[in-house]
Each structure stands twice: as C-alpha cells, then as structure tokens.
XYZ file of C-alpha atoms in Angstrom:
696
model
C 92.215 70.986 119.621
C 95.277 73.122 118.943
C 97.932 73.443 121.634
C 100.949 75.786 121.654
C 104.085 74.255 120.109
C 106.253 76.506 122.279
C 105.808 78.859 125.233
C 108.302 81.505 126.420
C 108.459 83.604 129.574
C 110.530 86.653 128.620
C 110.356 88.458 131.991
C 109.747 91.802 130.291
C 106.561 93.839 130.284
C 105.354 94.490 126.713
C 103.446 97.587 125.663
C 100.147 96.846 123.858
C 100.342 96.807 120.041
C 104.145 97.102 120.137
C 105.239 93.693 118.824
C 107.055 92.909 115.565
C 108.801 89.892 114.020
C 111.540 90.121 111.398
C 114.932 88.848 110.266
C 116.734 91.633 112.032
C 120.101 89.853 112.355
C 120.265 88.979 108.657
C 119.425 85.289 108.999
C 117.046 84.406 111.843
C 113.551 85.536 112.863
C 113.792 87.872 115.852
C 110.973 89.039 118.102
C 111.032 92.771 118.893
C 108.755 94.501 121.394
C 108.592 97.842 123.186
C 108.886 97.854 126.950
C 108.473 100.445 129.621
C 111.048 103.170 130.286
C 111.697 103.848 126.592
C 113.354 100.542 125.642
C 112.891 97.982 122.872
C 113.961 94.383 123.477
C 115.015 91.960 120.739
C 114.664 88.251 121.443
C 116.911 86.101 119.235
C 117.527 82.568 120.538
C 119.114 81.382 117.282
C 122.432 83.254 117.141
C 123.779 83.939 120.594
C 127.332 84.413 119.330
C 126.391 87.480 117.325
C 125.258 89.439 120.343
C 128.734 90.827 120.984
C 128.632 92.710 117.667
C 125.746 94.869 118.860
C 127.639 97.583 120.744
C 124.606 99.769 121.062
C 122.432 96.942 122.326
C 122.766 96.106 126.015
C 122.469 92.433 126.845
C 119.735 91.789 129.363
C 120.864 90.358 132.690
C 117.591 88.379 132.884
C 117.902 86.466 129.611
C 120.972 85.889 127.426
C 118.735 85.695 124.340
C 117.406 89.218 124.871
C 119.107 92.487 123.947
C 117.827 95.937 124.815
C 117.821 99.028 122.633
C 117.567 102.328 124.514
C 115.265 104.812 122.804
C 115.122 107.174 125.806
C 111.587 108.210 124.837
C 108.197 106.596 125.112
C 107.695 104.291 122.131
C 104.427 105.014 120.289
C 104.734 102.580 117.345
C 106.947 99.665 116.320
C 107.222 97.521 113.197
C 109.800 95.692 111.090
C 110.249 94.897 107.427
C 112.368 95.448 104.331
C 113.113 99.143 103.846
C 116.358 98.849 101.853
C 116.106 95.846 99.462
C 119.876 95.892 98.899
C 120.519 94.895 102.514
C 118.634 91.620 102.147
C 117.160 91.676 105.660
C 114.647 93.570 107.757
C 115.125 96.820 109.616
C 113.444 97.947 112.822
C 111.191 101.013 112.756
C 110.659 102.760 116.107
C 108.412 105.807 116.421
C 107.912 108.239 119.283
C 105.767 111.343 119.615
C 108.570 113.493 118.207
C 110.948 111.258 116.205
C 111.251 108.260 113.901
C 114.207 105.840 113.985
C 114.915 103.357 111.190
C 117.480 101.032 112.784
C 119.734 98.431 111.164
C 120.095 95.898 113.986
C 122.553 93.675 112.080
C 125.091 96.464 111.473
C 124.202 98.361 114.646
C 123.593 101.596 112.740
C 120.832 104.063 111.952
C 119.386 104.019 108.461
C 117.923 107.421 109.292
C 116.647 109.441 112.231
C 113.962 112.023 111.496
C 112.074 114.546 113.570
C 108.322 114.059 113.064
C 106.413 117.200 113.994
C 103.051 115.421 113.701
C 104.142 112.507 115.884
C 104.175 108.788 115.047
C 101.090 106.907 116.252
C 101.222 104.042 113.741
C 103.724 102.643 111.243
C 103.793 100.175 108.356
C 106.518 99.122 105.894
C 105.880 98.189 102.269
C 105.248 99.255 98.683
C 102.770 102.058 97.991
C 101.226 102.991 94.654
C 103.685 103.840 91.864
C 106.609 104.588 94.210
C 109.418 102.220 93.205
C 111.082 101.755 96.597
C 109.649 100.473 99.904
C 108.393 103.161 102.242
C 108.192 103.572 105.984
C 104.697 105.071 106.266
C 103.966 106.946 109.488
C 100.526 107.987 110.702
C 100.396 110.882 113.111
C 98.483 114.029 113.919
C 96.022 114.118 110.959
C 98.811 113.334 108.508
C 100.565 110.443 106.738
C 104.252 110.565 105.763
C 106.301 108.064 103.765
C 110.122 107.818 103.936
C 112.575 105.729 101.904
C 115.656 104.052 103.437
C 117.617 107.320 103.266
C 114.948 109.270 105.108
C 113.728 111.137 102.017
C 110.117 112.282 102.295
C 108.475 110.691 99.221
C 104.827 110.648 100.317
C 102.602 112.950 102.324
C 98.879 113.462 102.686
C 96.366 114.561 105.291
C 93.579 112.695 107.083
C 90.397 113.760 108.802
C 91.652 112.879 112.291
C 94.564 111.339 114.177
C 95.828 108.077 112.669
C 95.839 105.144 115.114
C 96.553 102.143 112.894
C 97.759 101.444 109.354
C 97.747 98.564 106.911
C 98.619 98.163 103.238
C 96.366 96.309 100.836
C 95.268 96.512 97.191
C 91.955 98.185 97.985
C 90.752 98.867 94.433
C 92.192 95.764 92.721
C 94.618 97.627 90.448
C 97.670 95.670 91.619
C 99.025 98.547 93.720
C 98.756 99.056 97.463
C 96.822 101.949 98.952
C 96.917 103.142 102.563
C 93.909 102.404 104.755
C 93.436 103.112 108.419
C 92.640 99.524 109.311
C 94.552 96.919 111.229
C 95.114 93.804 109.148
C 95.106 93.134 105.395
C 93.772 89.637 104.641
C 93.957 88.989 100.911
C 93.000 90.908 97.809
C 90.848 93.866 98.766
C 89.654 92.234 101.996
C 90.824 93.515 105.376
C 89.984 93.120 109.034
C 89.421 96.007 111.418
C 89.008 96.658 115.109
C 87.511 99.692 116.842
C 88.077 101.148 120.280
C 84.525 100.230 121.331
C 85.265 96.491 121.059
C 83.985 95.989 117.502
C 85.856 93.599 115.187
C 84.884 92.782 111.614
C 85.876 92.222 107.994
C 85.372 94.442 104.942
C 85.877 93.715 101.266
C 86.387 97.153 99.705
C 83.341 99.038 101.021
C 81.157 95.969 101.676
C 81.119 94.691 105.240
C 81.086 90.898 105.544
C 80.466 90.730 109.276
C 81.188 92.354 112.598
C 80.916 91.469 116.276
C 81.023 93.648 119.350
C 82.556 92.697 122.690
C 82.725 94.329 126.101
C 86.508 93.820 125.881
C 88.916 95.730 123.650
C 90.694 94.213 120.667
C 94.407 94.825 121.281
C 95.740 93.249 118.062
C 94.405 91.484 114.985
C 96.209 89.453 112.349
C 95.286 87.385 109.275
C 96.478 83.767 109.465
C 95.311 80.460 107.948
C 94.947 78.531 111.190
C 92.790 75.637 109.952
C 94.733 74.931 106.717
C 91.760 75.537 104.423
C 93.671 77.939 102.173
C 91.833 81.041 103.478
C 93.110 83.305 106.256
C 91.088 83.624 109.426
C 90.970 86.815 111.484
C 92.992 86.295 114.675
C 92.096 88.695 117.501
C 93.934 89.257 120.763
C 91.711 90.787 123.446
C 92.270 92.907 126.537
C 91.029 90.089 128.799
C 93.771 87.738 127.539
C 91.612 85.788 125.095
C 92.827 84.899 121.603
C 90.270 83.757 119.044
C 90.215 82.916 115.345
C 87.125 83.783 113.301
C 86.056 82.807 109.813
C 86.641 85.628 107.334
C 83.254 84.902 105.755
C 80.908 84.598 108.731
C 82.795 85.641 111.863
C 82.228 82.225 113.433
C 84.769 81.315 116.127
C 86.825 78.284 115.081
C 89.532 78.485 117.776
C 90.195 80.243 121.070
C 92.750 80.225 123.863
C 93.358 82.283 127.002
C 96.375 84.056 128.513
C 96.733 85.254 132.080
C 96.979 88.897 131.003
C 96.028 91.187 128.132
C 97.338 90.407 124.654
C 100.064 92.799 123.475
C 100.474 91.643 119.867
C 99.928 88.857 117.332
C 102.502 88.120 114.599
C 103.594 85.174 112.468
C 106.901 83.640 111.420
C 109.099 80.533 111.423
C 110.390 81.203 114.917
C 111.520 77.615 115.505
C 113.473 77.556 112.198
C 111.861 74.211 111.248
C 110.303 75.297 107.948
C 106.800 75.810 109.410
C 105.181 79.201 110.009
C 103.778 79.662 113.492
C 101.148 82.063 114.794
C 102.875 83.891 117.664
C 100.858 85.586 120.421
C 102.442 87.809 123.087
C 100.907 89.042 126.336
C 101.808 92.250 128.154
C 103.488 90.151 130.891
C 106.004 88.754 128.394
C 104.392 85.353 127.803
C 104.829 84.183 124.212
C 103.015 81.210 122.646
C 103.415 79.801 119.162
C 100.733 77.804 117.338
C 101.098 75.623 114.267
C 98.210 75.570 111.757
C 95.886 72.603 112.159
C 96.384 69.607 109.900
C 94.014 68.734 107.070
C 92.357 66.130 109.302
C 91.598 68.782 111.945
C 89.616 71.081 109.638
C 86.694 72.510 111.561
C 87.837 70.787 114.773
C 90.262 73.310 116.256
C 88.297 74.130 119.372
C 88.484 72.175 122.590
C 85.635 70.033 123.872
C 84.338 72.744 126.206
C 83.985 75.212 123.372
C 82.342 72.568 121.216
C 79.871 71.815 124.002
C 79.053 75.514 124.293
C 78.438 75.640 120.561
C 76.231 72.528 120.652
C 74.278 73.996 123.567
C 73.787 77.255 121.671
C 72.637 75.434 118.523
C 70.247 73.291 120.547
C 68.693 76.393 122.047
C 68.274 77.883 118.570
C 66.664 74.634 117.433
C 64.132 74.756 120.288
C 63.282 78.379 119.494
C 62.785 77.573 115.818
C 60.607 74.564 116.604
C 58.462 76.684 118.906
C 58.110 79.348 116.244
C 57.219 76.709 113.647
C 54.563 75.274 115.977
C 53.054 78.726 116.393
C 52.920 79.184 112.629
C 51.258 75.796 112.195
C 48.599 76.623 114.799
C 47.937 79.961 113.169
C 47.612 78.319 109.737
C 45.028 75.877 111.050
C 43.008 78.710 112.543
C 43.116 80.685 109.282
C 41.889 77.663 107.318
C 38.968 77.115 109.718
C 37.808 80.682 109.808
C 38.237 83.736 107.632
C 37.019 86.085 110.293
C 39.297 87.130 113.121
C 37.628 86.510 116.440
C 38.734 87.103 119.977
C 40.285 83.646 120.365
C 42.267 84.085 117.169
C 43.471 87.459 118.287
C 44.651 86.006 121.551
C 46.646 83.364 119.669
C 48.216 86.077 117.508
C 46.320 85.491 114.244
C 46.376 88.628 112.073
C 45.110 89.264 108.519
C 47.347 87.803 105.834
C 47.645 91.163 104.057
C 49.042 92.963 107.100
C 52.039 95.111 106.169
C 54.513 97.184 108.133
C 54.959 100.661 106.693
C 57.619 103.281 107.430
C 57.995 106.966 106.600
C 60.588 109.643 107.356
C 59.751 113.280 108.037
C 61.483 116.358 109.403
C 60.257 117.613 112.788
C 61.297 121.182 113.570
C 60.810 120.535 117.290
C 59.551 122.982 119.883
C 60.122 124.214 123.415
C 60.385 120.729 124.907
C 62.111 118.912 122.044
C 64.889 119.843 119.650
C 64.592 119.509 115.886
C 65.007 115.958 114.604
C 64.126 113.414 111.960
C 61.022 111.407 112.765
C 60.556 107.760 111.798
C 56.909 106.698 111.705
C 56.260 102.932 111.827
C 52.667 101.841 111.204
C 50.566 98.857 110.161
C 48.199 98.732 107.201
C 45.069 97.743 109.188
C 43.607 97.779 112.713
C 46.443 95.734 114.252
C 48.661 97.339 116.875
C 52.448 97.482 117.347
C 53.451 95.988 120.703
C 57.174 96.821 120.499
C 59.814 98.018 118.060
C 63.536 97.214 118.017
C 65.834 99.310 115.793
C 69.502 98.583 115.068
C 71.550 101.450 113.612
C 75.211 102.499 113.757
C 76.098 105.881 115.166
C 72.574 107.047 116.086
C 71.690 105.229 119.308
C 73.876 104.573 122.309
C 74.764 100.916 122.117
C 73.680 100.947 118.446
C 70.140 99.785 119.284
C 66.885 101.335 120.465
C 63.718 99.701 121.878
C 60.251 101.263 122.027
C 57.841 99.344 124.270
C 54.596 101.303 124.882
C 52.354 100.720 127.899
C 49.252 98.581 127.412
C 47.096 101.696 127.674
C 49.010 103.445 124.858
C 49.077 100.690 122.234
C 48.394 102.031 118.752
C 48.831 101.021 115.143
C 51.761 103.417 114.752
C 54.891 104.420 116.652
C 57.002 107.547 116.122
C 60.727 107.383 116.838
C 62.892 110.555 116.932
C 66.259 110.219 115.186
C 69.199 112.623 115.493
C 72.137 111.381 113.402
C 75.291 113.230 114.543
C 76.998 113.084 111.122
C 75.991 113.451 107.492
C 76.287 109.816 106.472
C 73.648 107.398 105.160
C 72.542 105.001 107.901
C 70.796 101.641 107.500
C 67.987 101.156 110.016
C 67.219 97.497 110.721
C 63.699 97.418 112.163
C 61.900 94.595 113.971
C 58.299 95.098 115.095
C 55.919 92.914 117.125
C 52.475 93.141 115.508
C 49.167 91.737 116.777
C 46.002 92.793 118.633
C 45.546 94.284 122.097
C 44.432 90.918 123.483
C 47.190 88.938 121.733
C 49.601 86.903 123.800
C 51.654 85.957 120.735
C 52.868 88.446 118.136
C 54.134 88.318 114.590
C 57.634 89.724 114.016
C 57.991 91.968 110.982
C 61.503 92.800 109.793
C 62.563 95.412 107.277
C 65.489 97.720 106.498
C 65.279 101.401 105.589
C 68.136 103.742 104.763
C 68.188 107.189 106.303
C 69.359 109.682 103.614
C 72.777 111.227 104.037
C 71.516 114.804 104.508
C 68.390 113.988 106.478
C 69.083 116.647 109.138
C 68.298 119.473 106.708
C 64.801 120.934 106.329
C 63.610 122.533 103.109
C 63.199 126.293 103.590
C 62.362 129.418 101.632
C 65.277 131.365 100.062
C 63.979 134.524 101.746
C 63.593 133.003 105.216
C 67.176 133.773 106.298
C 70.244 135.702 105.050
C 72.310 133.969 102.367
C 75.639 132.476 103.584
C 78.759 134.474 102.658
C 80.821 131.359 101.832
C 80.393 129.444 98.600
C 81.739 126.811 96.214
C 81.269 127.215 92.437
C 81.829 124.542 89.786
C 80.494 123.421 86.420
C 79.268 119.959 85.431
C 78.011 118.434 82.178
C 74.826 116.927 83.523
C 71.115 117.437 82.960
C 69.172 119.169 85.683
C 66.990 116.070 86.097
C 70.027 114.099 87.296
C 70.792 116.727 89.927
C 67.155 116.637 91.051
C 67.417 112.843 91.370
C 70.451 113.324 93.603
C 68.530 115.834 95.744
C 65.627 113.413 96.190
C 67.970 110.579 97.174
C 70.145 112.606 99.566
C 67.602 114.862 101.343
C 64.209 114.369 102.988
C 62.053 116.406 100.623
C 58.272 116.852 100.923
C 56.219 114.859 98.446
C 54.873 118.039 96.877
C 58.355 119.541 96.311
C 58.866 120.316 92.635
C 61.893 121.626 90.765
C 61.532 123.224 87.381
C 64.237 123.228 84.737
C 67.357 125.290 85.331
C 67.876 127.821 86.637
C 66.568 126.688 89.995
C 67.441 127.308 93.630
C 66.784 125.140 96.680
C 67.547 126.120 100.278
C 67.761 124.135 103.497
C 68.068 124.874 107.220
C 70.383 122.809 109.441
C 68.429 121.078 112.188
C 71.569 120.923 114.354
C 72.534 124.611 114.479
C 69.997 126.462 112.260
C 72.637 127.240 109.616
C 71.744 127.739 105.959
C 72.502 125.782 102.788
C 71.584 126.959 99.287
C 72.158 125.092 96.030
C 71.716 126.913 92.713
C 72.021 125.558 89.162
C 72.143 127.515 85.901
C 71.269 126.227 82.405
C 74.993 126.183 81.548
C 75.579 123.514 84.225
C 77.198 125.932 86.696
C 76.358 125.005 90.280
C 76.824 127.165 93.351
C 76.760 125.684 96.867
C 76.445 128.397 99.517
C 77.152 127.472 103.144
C 79.427 128.715 105.919
C 80.270 125.113 106.886
C 83.272 123.946 104.838
C 82.768 120.331 105.984
C 79.204 120.359 104.687
C 80.348 121.831 101.370
C 82.886 119.010 101.008
C 80.258 116.389 101.848
C 77.843 117.870 99.283
C 80.483 117.807 96.531
C 81.695 114.297 97.332
C 78.118 112.967 97.450
C 77.134 114.656 94.190
C 80.318 113.508 92.431
C 79.719 109.921 93.550
C 76.098 109.937 92.367
C 76.919 111.568 89.018
C 80.110 109.457 88.533
C 82.349 112.543 88.218
C 86.022 111.509 88.215
C 87.727 114.939 88.215
C 86.236 118.198 89.473
C 87.910 121.565 90.010
C 86.083 124.262 91.974
C 86.388 127.853 93.082
C 85.721 128.290 96.789
C 85.787 131.026 99.391
C 85.171 130.686 103.138
C 86.209 134.083 104.587
C 85.517 133.362 108.254
C 87.176 129.919 108.175
C 90.225 131.204 106.271
C 90.663 134.037 108.780
C 90.637 131.517 111.663
C 93.189 129.429 109.766
C 95.424 132.467 109.316
C 95.429 132.994 113.085
C 96.287 129.319 113.636
C 99.243 129.541 111.226
C 100.567 132.573 113.109
C 100.332 130.586 116.359
C 102.231 127.700 114.747
C 105.122 130.051 113.912
C 105.082 131.393 117.462
C 105.150 127.876 118.935
C 108.072 126.904 116.683
C 109.995 129.974 117.862
C 109.290 129.158 121.515
C 110.276 125.528 120.931
C 113.668 126.527 119.478
C 114.342 128.949 122.331
C 113.397 126.398 124.994
C 115.571 123.745 123.335
C 118.560 126.106 123.297
C 117.984 127.069 126.948
C 117.785 123.421 127.955
C 121.052 122.652 126.163
C 122.763 125.574 127.952
C 121.415 124.432 131.317
C 122.598 120.874 130.660
C 126.143 122.085 129.965
C 126.056 124.246 133.073
C 124.857 121.294 135.179
C 127.788 119.164 134.009
C 130.218 121.939 134.911
C 128.650 122.511 138.355
C 128.608 118.790 139.103
C 132.334 118.519 138.362
C 133.060 121.523 140.623
C 130.902 120.141 143.426
C 132.664 116.770 143.292
C 136.066 118.488 143.231
C 135.105 120.428 146.347
C 133.956 117.230 148.042
C 137.201 115.414 147.252
C 139.211 118.387 148.556
C 137.158 118.491 151.749
C 135.784 121.962 150.966
C 132.314 121.344 152.364
C 131.279 125.001 152.147
C 131.865 125.221 148.383
C 130.421 121.754 147.852
C 127.201 122.786 149.611
C 127.071 125.982 147.598
C 127.488 124.123 144.300
C 124.803 121.584 145.155
C 122.363 124.366 146.142
C 123.035 125.957 142.750
C 122.512 122.554 141.106
C 119.197 122.184 142.920
C 118.012 125.598 141.732
C 119.159 124.901 138.181
C 117.451 121.521 138.162
C 114.223 123.193 139.344
C 114.506 125.660 136.465
C 115.032 122.751 134.074
C 111.896 121.018 135.340
C 109.852 124.200 134.980
C 111.258 124.709 131.492
C 110.351 121.142 130.600
C 106.750 121.703 131.748
C 106.572 124.848 129.608
C 108.022 122.911 126.686
C 105.444 120.133 127.087
C 102.589 122.651 127.167
C 104.001 124.417 124.120
C 104.371 121.092 122.291
C 100.765 120.101 123.073
C 99.465 123.422 121.771
C 101.693 123.092 118.700
C 100.274 119.634 117.940
C 96.718 120.933 118.289
C 97.425 123.790 115.892
C 99.228 121.511 113.419
C 96.195 119.231 113.554
C 93.980 122.194 112.643
C 96.279 123.046 109.711
C 96.280 119.470 108.423
C 92.511 119.300 108.734
C 92.202 122.558 106.793
C 94.257 121.076 103.952
C 92.134 117.936 104.042
C 88.942 120.031 103.892
C 90.290 122.033 100.968
C 91.011 118.731 99.210
C 87.491 117.415 99.828
C 86.111 120.399 97.912
C 87.665 118.796 94.803
C 87.486 115.377 93.191
C 90.169 113.218 91.567
C 93.414 114.790 90.320
C 92.514 118.360 91.404
C 92.108 117.047 94.961
C 95.602 115.513 94.975
C 97.105 118.623 93.390
C 95.556 120.922 95.993
C 96.882 118.847 98.913
C 100.409 118.756 97.439
C 100.412 122.469 96.562
C 99.148 123.431 100.041
C 101.997 121.552 101.691
C 104.568 123.233 99.438
C 103.111 126.638 100.315
C 103.364 125.868 104.045
C 106.954 124.656 103.618
C 107.815 127.957 101.903
C 105.884 129.888 104.572
C 103.833 131.557 101.827
C 100.443 132.132 103.437
C 99.021 134.178 100.584
C 99.809 131.377 98.159
C 98.243 128.851 100.537
C 94.915 130.671 100.649
C 94.938 131.207 96.890
C 95.382 127.455 96.379
C 92.504 126.732 98.741
C 90.303 129.198 96.862
C 91.015 128.420 93.207
C 92.861 125.088 93.393
C 96.110 126.271 91.818
C 99.099 128.452 92.692
C 99.320 130.085 89.247
C 97.817 133.494 88.685
C-alpha cells in the first residue's frame, strides 16, 4: 500500500478549492492557499532567508515557513502558473468577486490589478487557441475573460450560466487548447469532471467513459499517474475527507486514503526537491500529505489489505449471483428441452417462450384535468407474458436519475406506461430493465434495452390554424434537399406514423407541452427556412440541432424577437443606472472615510488635552458617521447584487444571439455585441442581434 512520504500541519484553515503549487520565489515549489479573513498564505520551507525581501508579505507568527498576503476581500479563486515567460517563474493569480490580482511574489509587485465586473469564480493559466502569449482566463457571471501579463483583455466570450470551474485541454485534437468548464485535463482530449451532486467521471471529447455518484461532494480532482503505468488516474478529494484514485478507463478504485476533515485541494509537484513529483493533498484544517507514485512492482497493489478484502468480498458476492443466475438458466433450458408447451410448473419456474421480446414506443400525451401534458413511454411484451417490474435509468428526467414501476399483483399486465417530462430539450438515453414472466412465476427473466428520447420530444404536432402564429422568427437559407430536413424532423421530434411531408414548400407546426407555446418551421423550394417561435432559446436549439445533423459549418441568419429585445433594452437601462449608483456610493464612502480619519484625530486630541466634552461629542459624531457608512455599504451590496443579475442577463442575451448562428458568424456576433456595449450603442447592439453585422 502507499503511505504518505511527508505530512505537514500548517495551522491555517484552507478554503475549499483554493490551493495552488508553483515556483513563486523563482527557484523552489511553494504551496499557496486561501484562508479566512481575506488572506492567502504561501508555504516555502526551502528558502527561509528570502522571506525578508517580501515587504508586502507578513511572516506568520505560527510558522516561520509561512508568509501571509493580505487581499482584504474574500478570495473566490486561486491558481498559479507562468503568465510572463520572460520572468522564468510562476505568478500567483488571486480573484475576488470584484477584482483580479496577478501577483509577482518573487519581486513583491503586482503584474496587474483589474476590476472584474462579472466577478471571478474560477481561474486557469495557460495557452489558448492562436493567442501567442499565456493568458489568465477568468470565469465569472456568464462570461469568460482572458488577460495577458500586462492586464490587456485579449479574450472574451459568454457562457450559458455562471462559470464554476475551468480547465484547458486540446478538446478537438488540433494542437491548440480550448476552454471547457470542467475540472481536470488528463491527456489529449480526455478530461475528468465533478458535479455538485456528487458525480465524478471522465469524458473523451463528447464520449463519456464512466461516471460514479456519491452522497459526498467532490471538492477537488486532479490527473496523476499514481501507479506508474504511464496513464494518469483521476484523483478525487471528497467532502468527507476521503481521497481516492480511479482508473481513467473504468473508474475502478486503485487507491484511497482518509483525512480527518474535508479535502481543500489536490496538486502535484516536487515539494521535497528530490527530483520526484509528489501528489499533494490538503485538507481544510491545514493538513498536507504528499504521496510518491507506486513502483513498478506495486502496479495494481496500491490499496491496503482492508480495501483489498472489501474488493474480494464484493467480487465473491458477484460470483455467487452469477452462479445462481447460471443455475436458473440451466434449469430453464432443461425444461424447454423436455417440453415445448408451457405449463403451470414451467411458468412458476420462470420459463417463457423463446421468442419473447420487449417492445417500446414513445407517444405524446396531451394530458387532462388530473395530469399535465407529457411524453409517454409504453413498454410491452410480444406475447401473453406479463411485466412484473420496470427499472429505468436516465439523466435529468427522474429524481435520483432512476425510476421504478412495480405494479400490484392484481394489476399485472403485458404492458406498462411511464410518463416522462424532460425539463430541457436534450436527447436522453433511457436504460430500461424489465422483469418478464407469468402471473404465477416466482423467477423472472430480465430484459435490458436502451432507447433514446428525441431532443424535441416535448412538442406535439399541431395544425397551423390551431393557434396564432408567433411574432418572433429566424430566417436563413441552406443548400440542402427537403428530404434531408424531413429526416432531421423525424429524428428530433415525436411525429405520428401517418405524418407526411410533401416537397417544398411545406410548413409544420408544434405546440409546447410545457407552456402551450407555438413553433412553426417553413421551407421554400429555394432552401429558405423560417423558424417562428417567441422562445429565443428554442430557436437557438433548433438551429444548432439542424446544423449538426446537416453538417453546416457556417450559418448566418436574420432574426427578430421584439418582446425579448424590449426586455433586454430595459435591462441595459438598469445596468447604466446601477453603474451610476455604484460610482456615487463609492465617492460617498471615500468622503466618509476621510471625514472619519479627521474626526478620529480630533477626538484623540481632545482626549489627550483632557477635554472630555469635545471628545464625547466627536465620538458621538463618529458613531453616527459609522452607522451611515454601514447603511451605505448595505445599499452598495444590494446594488452590486442587482447589477450582477442584470449583467448576467446581458451576457446570456449575447450568448443566445450567438447560438442563432453557426461557426464564424457566431463568433463575429459575440465580438460585435461586446464592442457595441462598450461603446454604449444600444441601437447597434440590437441591429447586430437581428442581422448579425453592424454594417448597414
């Protein structure tokens, strides 16, 4: 088994996910972590004599190897890496909800200090795309920003929601890094991820290798070759203090250890300066452990004896279950050979006809007074057998990602209907397991199959005259035959078997099952397509789905969403108002701070001169002024929260306008929209969203 090669007790509380390792002093690996009260500590046991050069860093009274950096704000993200290659060492990147600091620890100086209106929730340092210099990439309130070592804004884009974690990896195999909202790049296009619901897994591009779900939360993950097989394992630090290493291929646990408190971060580096890279795990209580990779002789033998015994016990149980299942199959085979007719005894033993099949079908149910509209999954058998129970696994549809239907004995039938209500327009794989037999059976056959729920399954085919046409639309032209578009419709929607589409022009309309909205798709012989819907998100999903199916690389559109654009105009006006209030409150706070300093000096002068009357008067005035400052701070916090919410809405609007296009037009729209907002040109902004360009 592996044991830690070193253990440290740093006597500092560490914030979760706020741990970084880098050569911050120019020569030695230093451990940096965010602590409470707006501080960052730097642990460097290798060069104690250099600590006197750090004037801005306060040496900790608890540990001579630790220095503290005062940020004076709550730290929201922390990382280290090379930002300026000419320096030859790493810098420290510290983000808060309002600012970003790139700090040169070695020279005790700021590389840059920038105000970040969207906040800094996550940070990563590295090369991105065709940009020649390293970037500090910050994820915030529905936006990503990239800064060089001088603080120049070289990259910006929007996201669909708040960014919580970032990693850089070559996702499409073109030799250049792209940003992904995941947690740990592994190698090539493979990366590990962790979700807030306790799920951890590995993807390679868009293919998921494996995933597991725990009742605990994954606090940090990291890719590290712990068993010296040449392939990185996924190291996970959990909220219950457990650290485990899982195979990147199967998710099998090959090593685990336990801390007394939750894991704060997992990093790697040669912290002992002995030429070997260690896996370094930190807990929120300041405990740090370093692990060396296992030797070649220890391959596959990293776990302790207790864990191995648990694994052997689990495998033995699986063996017993398989043997029992095999015995049942053998008994059933003997019965089938002796008799071709199913009798009562056979039925009791679970013998069913060899041609029994499990069939599934999707349909749209418009609901009624007692049940809302939904998609219905019908599971049935091909003969007189019955279904005793059904187990369905699906992501995002059922609470807990699974659903069990277990009818009473009196209600056993050869079919079961399961209502499905997917909350989002995404294709979902349904993994179905059904117990099939007869009413008198005590043993059942398990049928397994997988069906995919179409992406736009929550839309029912309707007549064009059944409801008013939506006022919003997206128009574009493609060079495709109408038959290809019809194929896309059949794959993406639940259409009746008797639905027929003639050659262009044709029109097809749908009703939303969620809110009874309308969707109409028209196609002309020239290849011009019009998508009419008042839901801009749905329009973007339709275009992205169609472009993917038809392999369209670049697509420019003309779009108009009057109601949505009017709401956006109101939001932009509120943003300007919040900025004005923010500037006024900041100026008032600065004036009050100066006045407080003056009053404090006068009060102390009165105290030293024995003038108790004036001293009391000054301190009463100080109390009143401090109360005004606190009230002003509360107003400022409320204003800042509302500003962030409105900025989020603006960023999401830009992202939605981008999703109406494909390829280069999408990138151009996002860039042009940001320029229009910078120039405070609202008319230009809405023109870009409508036609995709700022030119007349």
